Coordinates of C-alpha atoms and ligand atoms in Angstrom, one line a residue:
M27 CA 61.7 82.3 160.1
V28 CA 60.8 78.6 160.6
Q29 CA 56.8 78.1 160.1
Q30 CA 54.8 76.0 162.7
V31 CA 53.8 72.7 161.3
Q32 CA 50.6 71.1 162.7
T33 CA 51.4 67.6 163.2
P34 CA 50.7 64.8 161.7
V35 CA 51.2 65.7 158.3
Y36 CA 49.3 64.2 155.5
L37 CA 51.1 63.1 152.6
D38 CA 48.9 60.3 151.6
N39 CA 46.7 61.9 148.9
H40 CA 46.5 59.2 146.5
A41 CA 44.8 57.0 149.6
T42 CA 42.0 59.6 150.0
T43 CA 41.9 63.1 150.3
R44 CA 40.4 65.7 152.7
V45 CA 36.8 66.7 152.0
D46 CA 37.3 70.4 150.9
P47 CA 35.0 72.9 153.1
R48 CA 33.8 74.0 149.9
V49 CA 32.4 70.6 149.2
L50 CA 31.1 70.0 152.7
S51 CA 29.0 73.1 152.8
A52 CA 27.6 72.2 149.4
M53 CA 26.3 68.5 150.7
L54 CA 25.3 69.7 154.0
P55 CA 21.6 70.9 153.2
Y56 CA 21.2 67.4 151.3
F57 CA 21.4 65.8 154.8
S58 CA 19.4 68.1 156.8
E59 CA 16.9 70.0 154.6
H60 CA 16.6 68.5 151.3
Y61 CA 16.9 64.8 152.5
G62 CA 14.5 63.1 150.0
N63 CA 14.8 60.0 148.0
A64 CA 15.6 61.2 144.2
G65 CA 13.4 58.2 143.2
S66 CA 10.2 59.5 145.0
T67 CA 8.3 61.0 142.1
S68 CA 5.4 62.1 144.1
H69 CA 6.6 64.9 146.5
V70 CA 8.6 67.9 146.6
F71 CA 11.4 66.1 149.0
G72 CA 11.9 63.9 145.8
W73 CA 11.6 66.3 143.0
D74 CA 14.2 68.6 145.2
A75 CA 16.8 65.6 145.5
D76 CA 16.4 64.2 141.7
A77 CA 17.0 67.9 140.6
A78 CA 20.3 68.0 142.6
V79 CA 21.4 64.7 141.5
E80 CA 20.7 65.6 137.7
H81 CA 22.6 69.0 138.2
A82 CA 25.4 67.1 139.5
R83 CA 25.1 64.5 136.7
E84 CA 25.5 67.3 134.2
T85 CA 28.2 69.2 135.9
I86 CA 30.7 65.9 136.0
A87 CA 29.8 64.9 132.6
A88 CA 30.4 68.3 131.1
A89 CA 34.0 68.2 133.0
I90 CA 34.7 64.9 131.1
G91 CA 33.3 66.0 127.7
A92 CA 30.5 63.4 128.3
S93 CA 26.8 63.8 127.9
K94 CA 24.9 63.6 131.1
R95 CA 22.7 60.4 129.6
N96 CA 26.2 58.4 129.7
L97 CA 27.2 59.0 133.3
V98 CA 26.2 56.2 136.0
F99 CA 26.3 56.9 139.7
T100 CA 28.3 54.1 141.8
S101 CA 29.5 53.7 145.3
G102 CA 33.1 54.4 144.2
A103 CA 36.0 53.4 141.5
T104 CA 36.1 49.8 142.7
E105 CA 32.3 49.2 141.7
S106 CA 32.6 51.4 138.6
N107 CA 35.6 49.1 137.8
N108 CA 33.7 45.9 138.6
L109 CA 30.4 47.1 136.7
A110 CA 32.5 48.2 133.3
L111 CA 34.6 44.9 133.2
R112 CA 31.9 42.4 134.4
G113 CA 29.0 44.0 132.7
A114 CA 30.7 44.4 129.4
T115 CA 32.1 40.7 129.3
D116 CA 28.5 39.3 130.9
R117 CA 26.8 40.9 127.5
A118 CA 29.4 40.8 125.0
R119 CA 31.0 37.4 125.3
R120 CA 30.2 36.4 121.6
R121 CA 32.7 39.1 120.3
G122 CA 35.5 36.7 121.8
N123 CA 36.9 36.0 124.8
H124 CA 40.3 37.8 125.4
I125 CA 41.1 40.6 127.4
V126 CA 44.0 43.1 127.1
S127 CA 45.2 45.1 130.4
V128 CA 48.5 46.0 132.3
A129 CA 50.4 44.2 135.0
T130 CA 50.4 48.1 136.9
E131 CA 46.8 48.0 137.2
H132 CA 45.1 48.9 140.5
K133 CA 43.6 45.6 142.3
A134 CA 40.2 46.6 141.6
V135 CA 40.7 45.8 138.1
L136 CA 43.3 43.3 138.2
D137 CA 41.0 41.1 140.7
P138 CA 37.9 41.2 138.4
L139 CA 40.1 40.3 135.8
T140 CA 41.5 37.3 137.6
R141 CA 37.8 36.3 138.3
L142 CA 37.2 36.4 134.7
G143 CA 40.0 34.5 133.9
R144 CA 38.9 31.7 136.2
R145 CA 35.7 31.7 133.8
D146 CA 36.2 31.4 130.2
F147 CA 38.2 34.6 129.5
E148 CA 41.6 34.8 128.5
V149 CA 43.6 37.6 130.0
T150 CA 46.8 39.2 128.9
L151 CA 48.4 41.6 131.4
L152 CA 51.1 43.6 129.4
A153 CA 54.6 44.9 130.8
V154 CA 55.7 48.3 131.2
E155 CA 58.7 49.9 130.6
P156 CA 61.5 49.5 133.7
N157 CA 62.4 51.6 136.0
D158 CA 65.7 53.0 134.7
G159 CA 65.4 55.2 131.3
G160 CA 62.8 57.9 132.9
R161 CA 59.9 56.2 131.5
G162 CA 59.2 53.9 134.3
G163 CA 55.8 52.4 134.6
W164 CA 54.7 53.9 131.0
L165 CA 53.0 51.5 128.8
D166 CA 53.9 51.6 124.8
P167 CA 51.1 51.5 122.8
Q168 CA 52.9 49.4 120.3
R169 CA 52.3 46.7 123.2
V170 CA 48.8 47.1 122.6
R171 CA 48.9 46.7 119.0
D172 CA 50.9 43.4 119.5
A173 CA 48.7 42.0 122.1
I174 CA 45.5 42.3 120.0
R175 CA 43.9 39.2 118.5
D176 CA 40.9 38.4 116.3
D177 CA 38.9 37.5 119.7
T178 CA 39.9 40.3 121.6
M179 CA 36.9 42.2 123.3
L180 CA 38.0 44.4 125.7
V181 CA 41.0 46.5 126.5
S182 CA 41.7 47.9 130.0
V183 CA 44.2 50.6 130.7
M184 CA 44.5 53.1 133.5
L185 CA 44.7 56.8 133.0
A186 CA 47.0 57.7 136.0
N187 CA 48.6 55.4 138.3
N188 CA 48.0 55.2 142.0
E189 CA 51.5 54.2 143.1
I190 CA 54.0 56.0 140.6
G191 CA 51.8 58.5 139.1
V192 CA 52.7 57.6 135.4
L193 CA 50.4 58.8 132.8
Q194 CA 49.5 56.6 130.2
S195 CA 48.9 57.4 126.3
L196 CA 45.2 56.5 126.3
A197 CA 44.6 58.3 122.8
E198 CA 47.1 56.6 121.0
I199 CA 46.3 53.3 122.6
A200 CA 42.5 54.5 121.5
A201 CA 44.1 54.9 118.0
E202 CA 45.2 51.1 117.9
I203 CA 42.0 49.6 118.1
R204 CA 39.9 52.2 116.4
G205 CA 37.5 50.8 113.7
S206 CA 37.5 47.5 115.9
D207 CA 34.7 47.0 118.0
I208 CA 37.2 46.4 120.8
L209 CA 36.0 48.3 124.0
L210 CA 38.3 50.5 125.7
H211 CA 38.0 50.9 129.4
T212 CA 40.1 53.0 131.8
D213 CA 40.5 53.7 135.6
A214 CA 40.9 57.3 135.7
T215 CA 40.4 57.5 139.5
Q216 CA 43.8 59.4 140.1
A217 CA 43.4 61.3 136.9
I218 CA 40.1 63.1 137.2
G219 CA 40.5 66.9 138.8
K220 CA 44.2 66.4 138.3
I221 CA 44.9 66.3 134.4
A222 CA 42.7 67.4 131.6
V223 CA 40.3 64.5 131.0
D224 CA 38.0 64.6 127.9
V225 CA 36.6 61.0 126.9
E226 CA 36.4 62.1 123.4
R227 CA 39.8 63.0 122.9
L228 CA 40.8 59.9 124.9
G229 CA 38.7 57.8 122.6
V230 CA 37.2 55.5 125.6
D231 CA 34.2 53.7 125.6
L232 CA 34.2 53.2 129.6
M233 CA 35.8 55.0 132.3
S234 CA 35.8 54.9 136.3
F235 CA 36.3 57.5 139.0
S236 CA 35.7 58.3 142.4
A237 CA 35.0 61.3 144.5
H238 CA 37.2 60.8 147.5
K239 CA 40.5 61.3 145.4
L240 CA 39.7 64.8 144.4
Y241 CA 38.5 66.3 147.8
G242 CA 34.9 64.9 147.5
P243 CA 33.4 62.4 149.7
K244 CA 34.1 58.5 150.1
G245 CA 31.7 56.2 148.7
V246 CA 30.6 57.9 145.7
G247 CA 31.8 57.2 142.0
G248 CA 31.0 57.2 138.3
L249 CA 31.1 55.3 135.3
F250 CA 31.1 57.0 132.0
V251 CA 29.3 54.5 129.5
S252 CA 29.6 55.5 125.8
R253 CA 26.9 54.7 123.7
Q254 CA 29.1 53.5 120.6
K255 CA 29.8 50.1 120.1
Q256 CA 28.3 47.8 122.5
A257 CA 29.4 49.8 125.8
G258 CA 25.8 51.1 126.6
R259 CA 24.7 47.5 126.9
L260 CA 26.5 46.7 130.4
Q261 CA 24.9 43.8 132.3
P262 CA 23.9 45.3 135.4
Q263 CA 25.8 43.8 138.5
I264 CA 23.7 45.2 141.2
D265 CA 19.7 44.5 140.6
G266 CA 16.7 46.1 142.6
G267 CA 14.8 49.4 142.1
G268 CA 15.9 50.1 138.5
Q269 CA 17.7 53.5 139.2
E270 CA 20.5 54.9 137.1
G271 CA 18.4 53.4 133.7
G272 CA 18.7 49.9 135.5
V273 CA 22.4 49.8 135.1
R274 CA 22.9 50.2 138.8
S275 CA 19.9 49.8 141.4
G276 CA 20.3 51.2 144.5
T277 CA 19.0 54.7 146.3
I278 CA 21.5 57.7 145.1
N279 CA 23.8 59.2 147.7
V280 CA 22.3 62.4 147.4
P281 CA 24.6 64.4 149.4
G282 CA 27.4 62.3 148.0
V283 CA 26.8 62.9 144.8
V284 CA 26.3 66.6 145.0
G285 CA 29.4 66.8 146.9
F286 CA 31.1 64.8 144.0
A287 CA 29.9 67.4 141.7
R288 CA 31.2 70.3 143.6
A289 CA 34.4 69.0 144.1
V290 CA 34.7 68.2 140.1
E291 CA 33.5 71.8 139.5
L292 CA 36.6 73.3 142.1
A293 CA 39.1 70.6 140.7
E294 CA 38.6 72.1 137.0
E295 CA 38.6 75.5 138.1
E296 CA 41.5 75.4 140.1
R297 CA 43.5 72.4 138.2
T298 CA 46.0 74.6 136.2
V299 CA 47.0 76.6 139.3
E300 CA 47.0 73.8 141.7
S301 CA 48.8 71.3 139.5
Q302 CA 51.6 74.0 139.1
R303 CA 51.7 74.3 142.9
V304 CA 51.3 70.8 144.0
G305 CA 54.0 70.1 141.4
G306 CA 56.6 72.5 142.9
L307 CA 56.1 71.3 146.3
R308 CA 56.7 67.3 145.2
D309 CA 59.6 68.6 143.6
R310 CA 60.9 70.6 146.5
L311 CA 60.1 67.4 148.4
F312 CA 62.4 65.4 146.2
D313 CA 65.1 67.9 146.3
A314 CA 65.3 68.0 149.9
L315 CA 65.0 64.1 150.4
R316 CA 68.1 63.8 147.9
E317 CA 69.8 66.4 150.0
R318 CA 69.3 64.7 153.1
V319 CA 69.5 60.8 152.2
A320 CA 72.4 59.3 150.2
D321 CA 71.2 56.8 147.2
V322 CA 67.5 58.0 147.3
Q323 CA 66.0 56.2 144.2
L324 CA 63.3 57.6 142.0
N325 CA 60.6 55.3 141.2
G326 CA 58.3 55.6 138.2
P327 CA 58.8 58.0 135.5
A328 CA 60.8 61.3 135.5
L329 CA 59.2 64.2 137.2
S330 CA 57.6 65.9 134.2
A331 CA 54.4 67.1 133.6
E332 CA 53.6 64.8 130.5
L333 CA 54.5 61.6 132.2
R334 CA 53.7 61.9 135.9
L335 CA 50.8 63.2 138.1
A336 CA 52.0 66.2 139.7
G337 CA 51.6 65.3 143.4
N338 CA 53.2 61.9 143.1
L339 CA 56.6 60.9 144.3
N340 CA 57.7 57.6 144.9
C341 CA 61.2 56.5 146.2
S342 CA 63.4 53.8 147.5
F343 CA 65.6 54.3 150.4
P344 CA 68.2 51.3 150.1
L345 CA 69.0 49.4 153.2
V346 CA 65.7 50.6 154.9
D347 CA 62.2 48.8 155.4
G348 CA 59.6 51.2 154.1
E349 CA 57.0 49.7 156.8
A350 CA 59.7 50.4 159.6
L351 CA 60.4 53.9 158.3
M352 CA 56.8 54.4 158.4
M353 CA 56.4 53.4 161.8
S354 CA 59.3 55.3 163.1
M355 CA 57.9 58.8 161.9
R356 CA 54.4 58.8 163.1
E357 CA 53.9 62.4 162.2
I358 CA 54.4 62.0 158.6
C359 CA 51.5 59.7 157.0
V360 CA 52.5 58.1 153.7
S361 CA 52.5 54.9 152.2
S362 CA 54.8 52.0 151.5
G363 CA 55.5 49.8 148.7
S364 CA 54.7 47.0 151.2
A365 CA 51.2 47.8 151.3
C366 CA 50.1 50.2 149.1
T367 CA 46.8 49.2 147.4
S368 CA 45.2 46.5 149.7
A369 CA 44.7 44.8 153.1
N370 CA 47.6 42.6 151.8
P371 CA 50.7 43.5 152.7
E372 CA 52.8 42.0 149.6
P373 CA 55.5 43.8 147.8
S374 CA 53.9 46.4 145.7
H375 CA 53.0 44.5 142.4
V376 CA 53.6 47.8 140.6
L377 CA 57.1 48.4 141.6
R378 CA 57.7 44.6 140.9
A379 CA 56.4 45.3 137.6
L380 CA 59.2 48.1 137.1
G381 CA 61.6 45.6 137.8
L382 CA 62.8 46.6 141.1
S383 CA 64.0 44.1 143.7
E384 CA 61.8 42.9 146.8
D385 CA 64.4 44.8 148.7
M386 CA 64.0 48.0 146.8
T387 CA 60.1 47.6 146.8
R388 CA 60.2 47.0 150.4
A389 CA 62.7 49.9 151.0
S390 CA 60.0 52.5 148.9
L391 CA 57.9 55.0 150.2
R392 CA 54.9 56.8 148.1
F393 CA 54.4 60.5 149.0
G394 CA 50.9 62.2 147.7
V395 CA 51.2 65.8 147.9
G396 CA 47.8 67.5 147.7
R397 CA 45.9 70.8 147.7
F398 CA 46.3 71.5 151.5
N399 CA 50.0 70.7 151.7
T400 CA 52.2 73.7 152.6
A401 CA 56.0 74.3 151.7
A402 CA 56.5 74.1 155.6
E403 CA 55.2 70.8 155.9
I404 CA 57.3 69.5 152.8
D405 CA 60.4 70.8 154.7
F406 CA 59.4 69.0 158.0
A407 CA 58.5 65.9 156.1
A408 CA 62.0 65.9 154.4
D409 CA 63.6 66.6 157.5
R410 CA 61.8 63.6 159.6
V411 CA 62.4 61.2 157.0
G412 CA 66.1 62.1 156.6
D413 CA 66.4 61.6 160.2
A414 CA 64.3 58.7 160.2
V415 CA 66.6 56.9 157.6
A416 CA 69.6 57.8 159.1
R417 CA 68.7 56.3 162.3
L418 CA 67.6 52.9 160.5
R419 CA 70.3 52.5 158.6
K420 CA 73.0 53.4 161.6
M421 CA 70.8 50.4 163.6
S422 CA 71.1 48.3 160.6
S423 CA 74.7 48.8 160.1
L424 CA 75.3 48.2 163.8
S425 CA 73.0 44.8 163.8
Ligands
PLP21 C1 43.6 53.7 140.5 C2 42.5 53.6 141.3 N1 41.5 52.6 141.0 C3 40.3 52.2 141.8 C4 40.6 52.6 143.3 C5 39.4 52.1 144.3 O1 38.8 53.4 144.2 P1 37.3 53.3 145.6 O2 38.2 53.9 146.8 O3 36.6 54.6 145.3 O4 36.9 52.1 145.4 C6 41.9 53.5 143.4 C7 41.6 53.8 145.2 O5 42.7 53.2 145.7 C8 42.7 53.8 142.7 O6 43.7 54.5 143.0

């Protein structure tokens, strides 16, 4: 029996996710009934809002193995990354001015680092494993050890990559710098709610994340700030009303924070079952694509739970332009390797760092399978991609 599929089919769950209806219903009263400012200390509207924010803080902190006093709410992971990197470097310069990070980081890390590099910081961007060999994009912790110098003050390595889903060995990287006063920051935006994340076990000092990647609302994020070393002494990047202990001024987005906490709670409750289901759908998609299209190349690490996010698939379709491919199948919503992480249509720096040629980078698509996808949608998508690749290849062979 052929199951009906509602189009367009959304397979771009690394870009953002649909707000879970259970999250939305938790948020709604904080728009309409409990609409107070959590900073209003003189009446019940303020007290209710503040209680909701503190409850949310406790829920999210517990899910990452932290204490609630170590969690700062922000507007999203971009802000969290900026606060972590700039805040730590503004305060702690006397430890040295060398920063170690990775070539495959998100622009929300790379761009602040570029700016720091224009000041008096020196940034070393580490290479990752090449695409062939099953570990494409993985950072060997040994590379971190080799890059550390006497003047290194910060290491920033993302936990899960937004394009190729590779999971980095953060605990081993932390072990490389244990005992020193070097700060370890991780951008865990794609990891929270998808894999188990515990700040103690990972050994990180600063961790950024965002609600809209885990079926929560857009415009809300978090930064874990440990009290160890100098991490707790971040230089605020936004001054004003002194909210969030003075580290991040601005009225707290109460409905957003409430939704964030509900999203984290649901993700934690359902993570094991969901990642198996989503991983199964991702594998089904890859198998179906390989059946329909000749020469599909997998980009990033092998499809194993230890190395890769369950919902991530990134493939190149040789002789086809990914952007043209996307445009020729409007019923399928994915991303291409030409315009992944920013408004800038440059070939993906992540795929280039894996050693892909510009052509193979441009021939790539990123699929992000998520909570609301079905097997019927996966089969439909594989059919559409197969048809579109065949059509484009035929056209290019005729031209
Ligand atoms: C790894 C990673 N870091 C940071 C961000 C930015 O997050 P936000 O949209 O919450 O600012 C994203 C989102 O694209 C991401 O995938």
